[in-house]
Coordinates of C-alpha atoms and ligand atoms in Angstrom, one line a residue:
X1 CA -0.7 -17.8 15.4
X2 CA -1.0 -20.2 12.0
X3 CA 1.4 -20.8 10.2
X4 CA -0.9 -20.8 6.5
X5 CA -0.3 -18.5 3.9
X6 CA -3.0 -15.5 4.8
X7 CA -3.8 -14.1 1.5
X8 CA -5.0 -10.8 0.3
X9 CA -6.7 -11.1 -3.2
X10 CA -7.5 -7.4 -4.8
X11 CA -9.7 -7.4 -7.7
X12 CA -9.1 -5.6 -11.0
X13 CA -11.8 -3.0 -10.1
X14 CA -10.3 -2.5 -7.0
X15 CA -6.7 -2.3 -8.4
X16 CA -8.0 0.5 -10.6
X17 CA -9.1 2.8 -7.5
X18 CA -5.6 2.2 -5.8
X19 CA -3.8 3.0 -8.8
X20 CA -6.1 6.1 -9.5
X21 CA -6.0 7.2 -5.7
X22 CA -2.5 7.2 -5.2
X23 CA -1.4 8.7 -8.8
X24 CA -4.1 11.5 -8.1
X25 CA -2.1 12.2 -4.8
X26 CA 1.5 12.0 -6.4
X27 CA 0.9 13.7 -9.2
X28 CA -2.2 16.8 -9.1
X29 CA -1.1 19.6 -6.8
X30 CA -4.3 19.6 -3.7
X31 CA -5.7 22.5 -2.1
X32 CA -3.9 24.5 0.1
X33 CA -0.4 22.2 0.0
X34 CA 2.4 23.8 -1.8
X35 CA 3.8 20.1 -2.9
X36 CA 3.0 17.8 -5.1
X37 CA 3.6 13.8 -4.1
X38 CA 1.6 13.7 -0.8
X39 CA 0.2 10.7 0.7
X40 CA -3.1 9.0 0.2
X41 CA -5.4 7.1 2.2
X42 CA -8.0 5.0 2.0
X43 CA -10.7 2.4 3.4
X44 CA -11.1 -1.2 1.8
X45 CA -14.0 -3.4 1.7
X46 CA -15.0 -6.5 0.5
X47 CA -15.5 -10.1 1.4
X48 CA -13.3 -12.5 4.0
X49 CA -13.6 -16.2 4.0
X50 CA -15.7 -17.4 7.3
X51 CA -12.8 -20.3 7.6
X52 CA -8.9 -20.4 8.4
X53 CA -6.5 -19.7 6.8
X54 CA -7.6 -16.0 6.9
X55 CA -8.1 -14.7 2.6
X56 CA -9.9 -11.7 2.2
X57 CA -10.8 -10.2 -1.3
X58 CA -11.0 -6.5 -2.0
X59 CA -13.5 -5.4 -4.3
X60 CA -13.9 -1.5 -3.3
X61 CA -12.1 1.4 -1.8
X62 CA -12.9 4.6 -0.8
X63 CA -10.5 7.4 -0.5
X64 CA -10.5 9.5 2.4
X65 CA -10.8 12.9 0.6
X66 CA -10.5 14.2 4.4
X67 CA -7.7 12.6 5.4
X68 CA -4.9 15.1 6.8
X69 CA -2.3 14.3 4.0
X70 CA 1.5 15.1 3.4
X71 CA 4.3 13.6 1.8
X72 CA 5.7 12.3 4.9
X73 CA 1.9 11.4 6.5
X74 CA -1.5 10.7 6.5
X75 CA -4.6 10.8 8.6
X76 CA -7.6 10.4 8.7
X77 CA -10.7 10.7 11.0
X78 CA -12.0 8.3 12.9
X79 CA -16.3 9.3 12.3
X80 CA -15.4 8.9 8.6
X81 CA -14.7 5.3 9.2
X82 CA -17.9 4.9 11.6
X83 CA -20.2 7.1 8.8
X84 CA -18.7 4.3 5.9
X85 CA -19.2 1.2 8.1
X86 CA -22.7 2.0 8.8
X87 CA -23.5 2.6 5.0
X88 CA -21.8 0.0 4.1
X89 CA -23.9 -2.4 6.7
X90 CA -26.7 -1.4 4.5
X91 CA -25.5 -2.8 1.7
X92 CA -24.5 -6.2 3.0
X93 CA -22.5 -9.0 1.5
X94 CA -19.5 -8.2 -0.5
X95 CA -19.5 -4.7 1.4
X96 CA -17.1 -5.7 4.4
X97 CA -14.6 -3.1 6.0
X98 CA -11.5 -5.3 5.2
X99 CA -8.8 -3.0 6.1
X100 CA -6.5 0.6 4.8
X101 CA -4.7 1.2 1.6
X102 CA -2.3 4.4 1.7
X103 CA 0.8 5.6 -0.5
X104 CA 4.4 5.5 -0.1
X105 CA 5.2 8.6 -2.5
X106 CA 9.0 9.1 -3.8
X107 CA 10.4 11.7 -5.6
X108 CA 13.8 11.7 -7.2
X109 CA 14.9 14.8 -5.1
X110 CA 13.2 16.0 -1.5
X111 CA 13.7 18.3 0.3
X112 CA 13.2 17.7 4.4
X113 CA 11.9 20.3 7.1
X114 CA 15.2 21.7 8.2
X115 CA 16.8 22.0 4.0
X116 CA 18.2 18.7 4.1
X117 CA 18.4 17.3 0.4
X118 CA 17.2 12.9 0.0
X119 CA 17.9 11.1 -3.1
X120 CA 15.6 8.2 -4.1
X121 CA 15.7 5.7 -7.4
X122 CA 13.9 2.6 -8.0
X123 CA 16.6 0.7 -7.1
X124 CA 17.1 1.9 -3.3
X125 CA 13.2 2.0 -3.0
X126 CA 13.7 -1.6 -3.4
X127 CA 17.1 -2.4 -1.8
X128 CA 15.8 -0.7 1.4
X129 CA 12.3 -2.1 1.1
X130 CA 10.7 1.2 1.4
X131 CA 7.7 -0.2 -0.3
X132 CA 6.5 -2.1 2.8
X133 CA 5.1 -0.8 6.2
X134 CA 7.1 1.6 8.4
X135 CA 7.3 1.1 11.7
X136 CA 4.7 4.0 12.2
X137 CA 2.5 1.6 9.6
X138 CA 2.7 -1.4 12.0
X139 CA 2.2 1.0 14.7
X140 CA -1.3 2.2 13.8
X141 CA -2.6 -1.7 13.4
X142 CA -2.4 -1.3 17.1
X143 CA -6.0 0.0 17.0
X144 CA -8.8 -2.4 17.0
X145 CA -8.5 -5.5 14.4
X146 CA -10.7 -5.6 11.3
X147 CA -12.2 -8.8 10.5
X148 CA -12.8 -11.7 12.7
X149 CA -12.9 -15.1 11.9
X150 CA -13.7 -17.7 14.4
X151 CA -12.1 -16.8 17.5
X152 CA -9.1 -15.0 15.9
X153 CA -8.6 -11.4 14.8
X154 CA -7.1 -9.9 11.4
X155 CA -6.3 -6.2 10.4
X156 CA -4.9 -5.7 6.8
X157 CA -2.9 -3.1 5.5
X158 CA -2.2 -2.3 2.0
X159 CA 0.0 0.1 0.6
X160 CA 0.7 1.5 -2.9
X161 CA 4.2 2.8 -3.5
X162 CA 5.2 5.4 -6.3
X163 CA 7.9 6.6 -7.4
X164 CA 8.7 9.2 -11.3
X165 CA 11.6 7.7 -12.7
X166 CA 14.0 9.4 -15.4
X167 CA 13.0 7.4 -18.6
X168 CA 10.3 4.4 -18.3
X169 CA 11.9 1.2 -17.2
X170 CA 9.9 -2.2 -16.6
X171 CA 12.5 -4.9 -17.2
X172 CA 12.2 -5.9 -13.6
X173 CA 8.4 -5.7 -13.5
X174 CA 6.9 -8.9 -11.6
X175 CA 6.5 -10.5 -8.1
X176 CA 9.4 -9.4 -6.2
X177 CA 7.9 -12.0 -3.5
X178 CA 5.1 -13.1 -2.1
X179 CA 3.8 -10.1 -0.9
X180 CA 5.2 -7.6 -3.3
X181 CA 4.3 -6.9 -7.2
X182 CA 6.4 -4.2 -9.0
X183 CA 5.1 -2.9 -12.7
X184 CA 5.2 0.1 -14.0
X185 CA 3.4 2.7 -16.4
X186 CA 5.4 4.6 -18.4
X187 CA 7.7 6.6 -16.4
X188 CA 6.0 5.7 -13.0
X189 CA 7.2 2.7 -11.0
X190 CA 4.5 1.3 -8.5
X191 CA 5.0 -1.5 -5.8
X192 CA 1.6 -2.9 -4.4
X193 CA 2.4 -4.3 -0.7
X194 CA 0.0 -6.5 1.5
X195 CA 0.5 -7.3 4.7
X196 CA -2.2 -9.2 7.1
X197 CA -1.8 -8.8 10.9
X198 CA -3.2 -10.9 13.6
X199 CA -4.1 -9.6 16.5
X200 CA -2.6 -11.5 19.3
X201 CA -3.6 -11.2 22.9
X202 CA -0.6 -10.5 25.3
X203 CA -0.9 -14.1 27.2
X204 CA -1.0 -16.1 24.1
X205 CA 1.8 -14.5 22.3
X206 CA 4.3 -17.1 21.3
X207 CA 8.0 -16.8 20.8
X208 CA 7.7 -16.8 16.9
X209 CA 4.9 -14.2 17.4
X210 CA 7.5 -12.0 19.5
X211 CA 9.9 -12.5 16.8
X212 CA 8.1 -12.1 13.9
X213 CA 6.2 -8.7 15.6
X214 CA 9.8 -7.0 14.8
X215 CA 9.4 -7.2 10.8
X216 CA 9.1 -4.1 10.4
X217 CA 11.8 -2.6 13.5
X218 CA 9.2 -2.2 15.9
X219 CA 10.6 -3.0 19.4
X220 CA 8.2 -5.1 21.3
X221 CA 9.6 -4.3 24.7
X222 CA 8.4 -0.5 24.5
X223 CA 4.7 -1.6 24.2
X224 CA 4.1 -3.5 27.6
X225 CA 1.1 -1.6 28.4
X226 CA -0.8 -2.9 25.3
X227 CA -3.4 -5.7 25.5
X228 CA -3.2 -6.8 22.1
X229 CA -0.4 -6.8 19.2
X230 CA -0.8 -7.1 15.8
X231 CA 1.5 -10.0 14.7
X232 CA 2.7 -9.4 10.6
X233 CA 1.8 -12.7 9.3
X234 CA 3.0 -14.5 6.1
X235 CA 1.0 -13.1 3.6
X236 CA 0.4 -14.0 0.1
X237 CA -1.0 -11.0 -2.5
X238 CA -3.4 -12.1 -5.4
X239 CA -3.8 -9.7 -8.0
X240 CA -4.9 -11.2 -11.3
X241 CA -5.4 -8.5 -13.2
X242 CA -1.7 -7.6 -13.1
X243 CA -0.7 -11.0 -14.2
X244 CA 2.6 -11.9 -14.3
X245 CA 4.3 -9.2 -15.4
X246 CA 1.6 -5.9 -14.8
X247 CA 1.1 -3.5 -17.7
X248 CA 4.5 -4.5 -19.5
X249 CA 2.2 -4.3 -23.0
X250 CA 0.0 -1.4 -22.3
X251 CA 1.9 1.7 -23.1
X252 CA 1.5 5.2 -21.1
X253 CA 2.4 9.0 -20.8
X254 CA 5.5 10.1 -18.7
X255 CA 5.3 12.4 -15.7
X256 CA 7.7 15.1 -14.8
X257 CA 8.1 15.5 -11.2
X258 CA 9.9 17.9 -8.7
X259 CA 9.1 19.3 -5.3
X260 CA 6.3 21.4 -6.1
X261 CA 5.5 20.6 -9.9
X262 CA 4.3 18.0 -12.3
X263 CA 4.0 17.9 -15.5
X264 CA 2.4 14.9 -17.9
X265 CA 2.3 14.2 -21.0
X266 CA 0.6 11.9 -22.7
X267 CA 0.5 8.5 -24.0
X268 CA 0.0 9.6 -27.5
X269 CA 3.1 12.1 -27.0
X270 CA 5.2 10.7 -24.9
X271 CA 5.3 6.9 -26.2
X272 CA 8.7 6.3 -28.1
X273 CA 8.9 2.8 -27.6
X274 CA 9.0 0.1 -29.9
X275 CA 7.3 -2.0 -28.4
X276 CA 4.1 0.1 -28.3
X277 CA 4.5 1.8 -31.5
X278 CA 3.3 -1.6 -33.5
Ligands
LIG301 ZN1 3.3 3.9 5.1

């Protein structure tokens, strides 16, 4: 494993589909699902540096419209991805598979299977880090890496968290570290999460590699029948078009949330504050 900073650099068009895929899926009722808020999926493409340390640059992403999707889950289907790498072989340069985007949606109430009632705000979303992969996230890099470069192999995974608060708040809006941006837009709080994973072959992992595979409470020991694990490495998330503070300026409707319902209103409407009243 290196020890560089791996970075993931998403470009303003591609920040645009994230931010349009995963508020499409929080907020607009799909067919057949009785719930709003359900989780969305899709692929990423782009361009990867030939060299170490491993940067990639996402400049397209395509939704997986197929994708079995639910608040709690999402997949997809595996000759989707075939179908999309093909076309995207005939289109070259700059059209890369790079690696999966999904969404981490939150409401303020939920209601589980069996009636149970969870509470989220902003503020346990990011004392408990819920904007970052799950173990079931770091699980599914276990399929086949992404991108190679030289001898080593990558997977990325990015992931677009969202969560309806009660009034819009975006004092803390800004890197939270490295690898996590928080902004907001009106009402609606949004972490963007990167994360690059090298795939590490069983007889090479390292004792930092075995340490570091348990970032996100996966317990190494239960995977001794796997060839190859995908190692979370120190990654760095480029996004210029949210600068240093995201939409802090731009003002925005507000979106009422509950279980099954959503209502927005908008910008013109809903926008009280000073700020974006001049
Ligand atoms: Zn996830």
């Amino acid at each position: 494993m290196t020890t560089d900073l791996h970075s993931v650099n998403i470009s303003k068009e591609a920040l645009f589909d994230i931010i349009l895929a995963g508020l499409e899926a929080y907020a607009i009722k799909h067919d057949g699902q009785d719930v709003v808020a359900i989780e969305t999926f899709a692929h990423m493409w782009g361009r990867t540096n030939k060299n170490l340390p491993f940067k990639c640059y996402v400049d397209h992403l395509t939704p997986e419209t197929s994708a079995a999707r639910t608040r709690g889950s999402v997949t997809a289907s595996d000759i989707s991805l075939e179908l999309k790498q093909d076309i995207a072989a005939i289109f070259g340069k700059g059209f890369e598979y790079i690696g999966t985007m999904h969404s981490h949606p939150y409401l303020k109430v939920e209601q589980g299977e069996k009636g149970e009632v969870y509470e989220y705000d902003a503020k346990t979303i990011r004392k408990k880090k819920f904007y970052q992969c799950s173990d079931t996230d770091h699980k599914s890099e276990f399929t086949s890496s992404t991108v190679t470069v030289g001898k080593r192999k990558y997977s990325v995974a990015v992931i677009l968290t969202v969560h309806a608060m009660d009034r819009a708040r975006d004092e803390l809006d800004g890197a939270i570290d490295e690898q996590v941006f928080e902004f907001s837009l009106g009402n609606l709080k949004m972490w963007l999460f990167a994360q690059v994973f090298e795939h590490v072959d069983s007889d090479d992992l390292t004792d930092q590699d075995v340490s570091e595979f348990g970032k996100f409470e996966l317990d190494i020991k239960k995977f001794d029948d796997e060839f190859t694990f995908p190692i979370p490495v120190s990654t760095k998330l480029n996004c210029e078009a949210l600068g240093t503070s995201g939409f802090l300026l731009d003002g925005f409707g507000r979106l009422k949330i509950s279980d099954k319902d959503s209502l927005y209103t908008n910008k013109k409407q809903a926008e009280k504050r000073f700020w974006h009243k001049m």
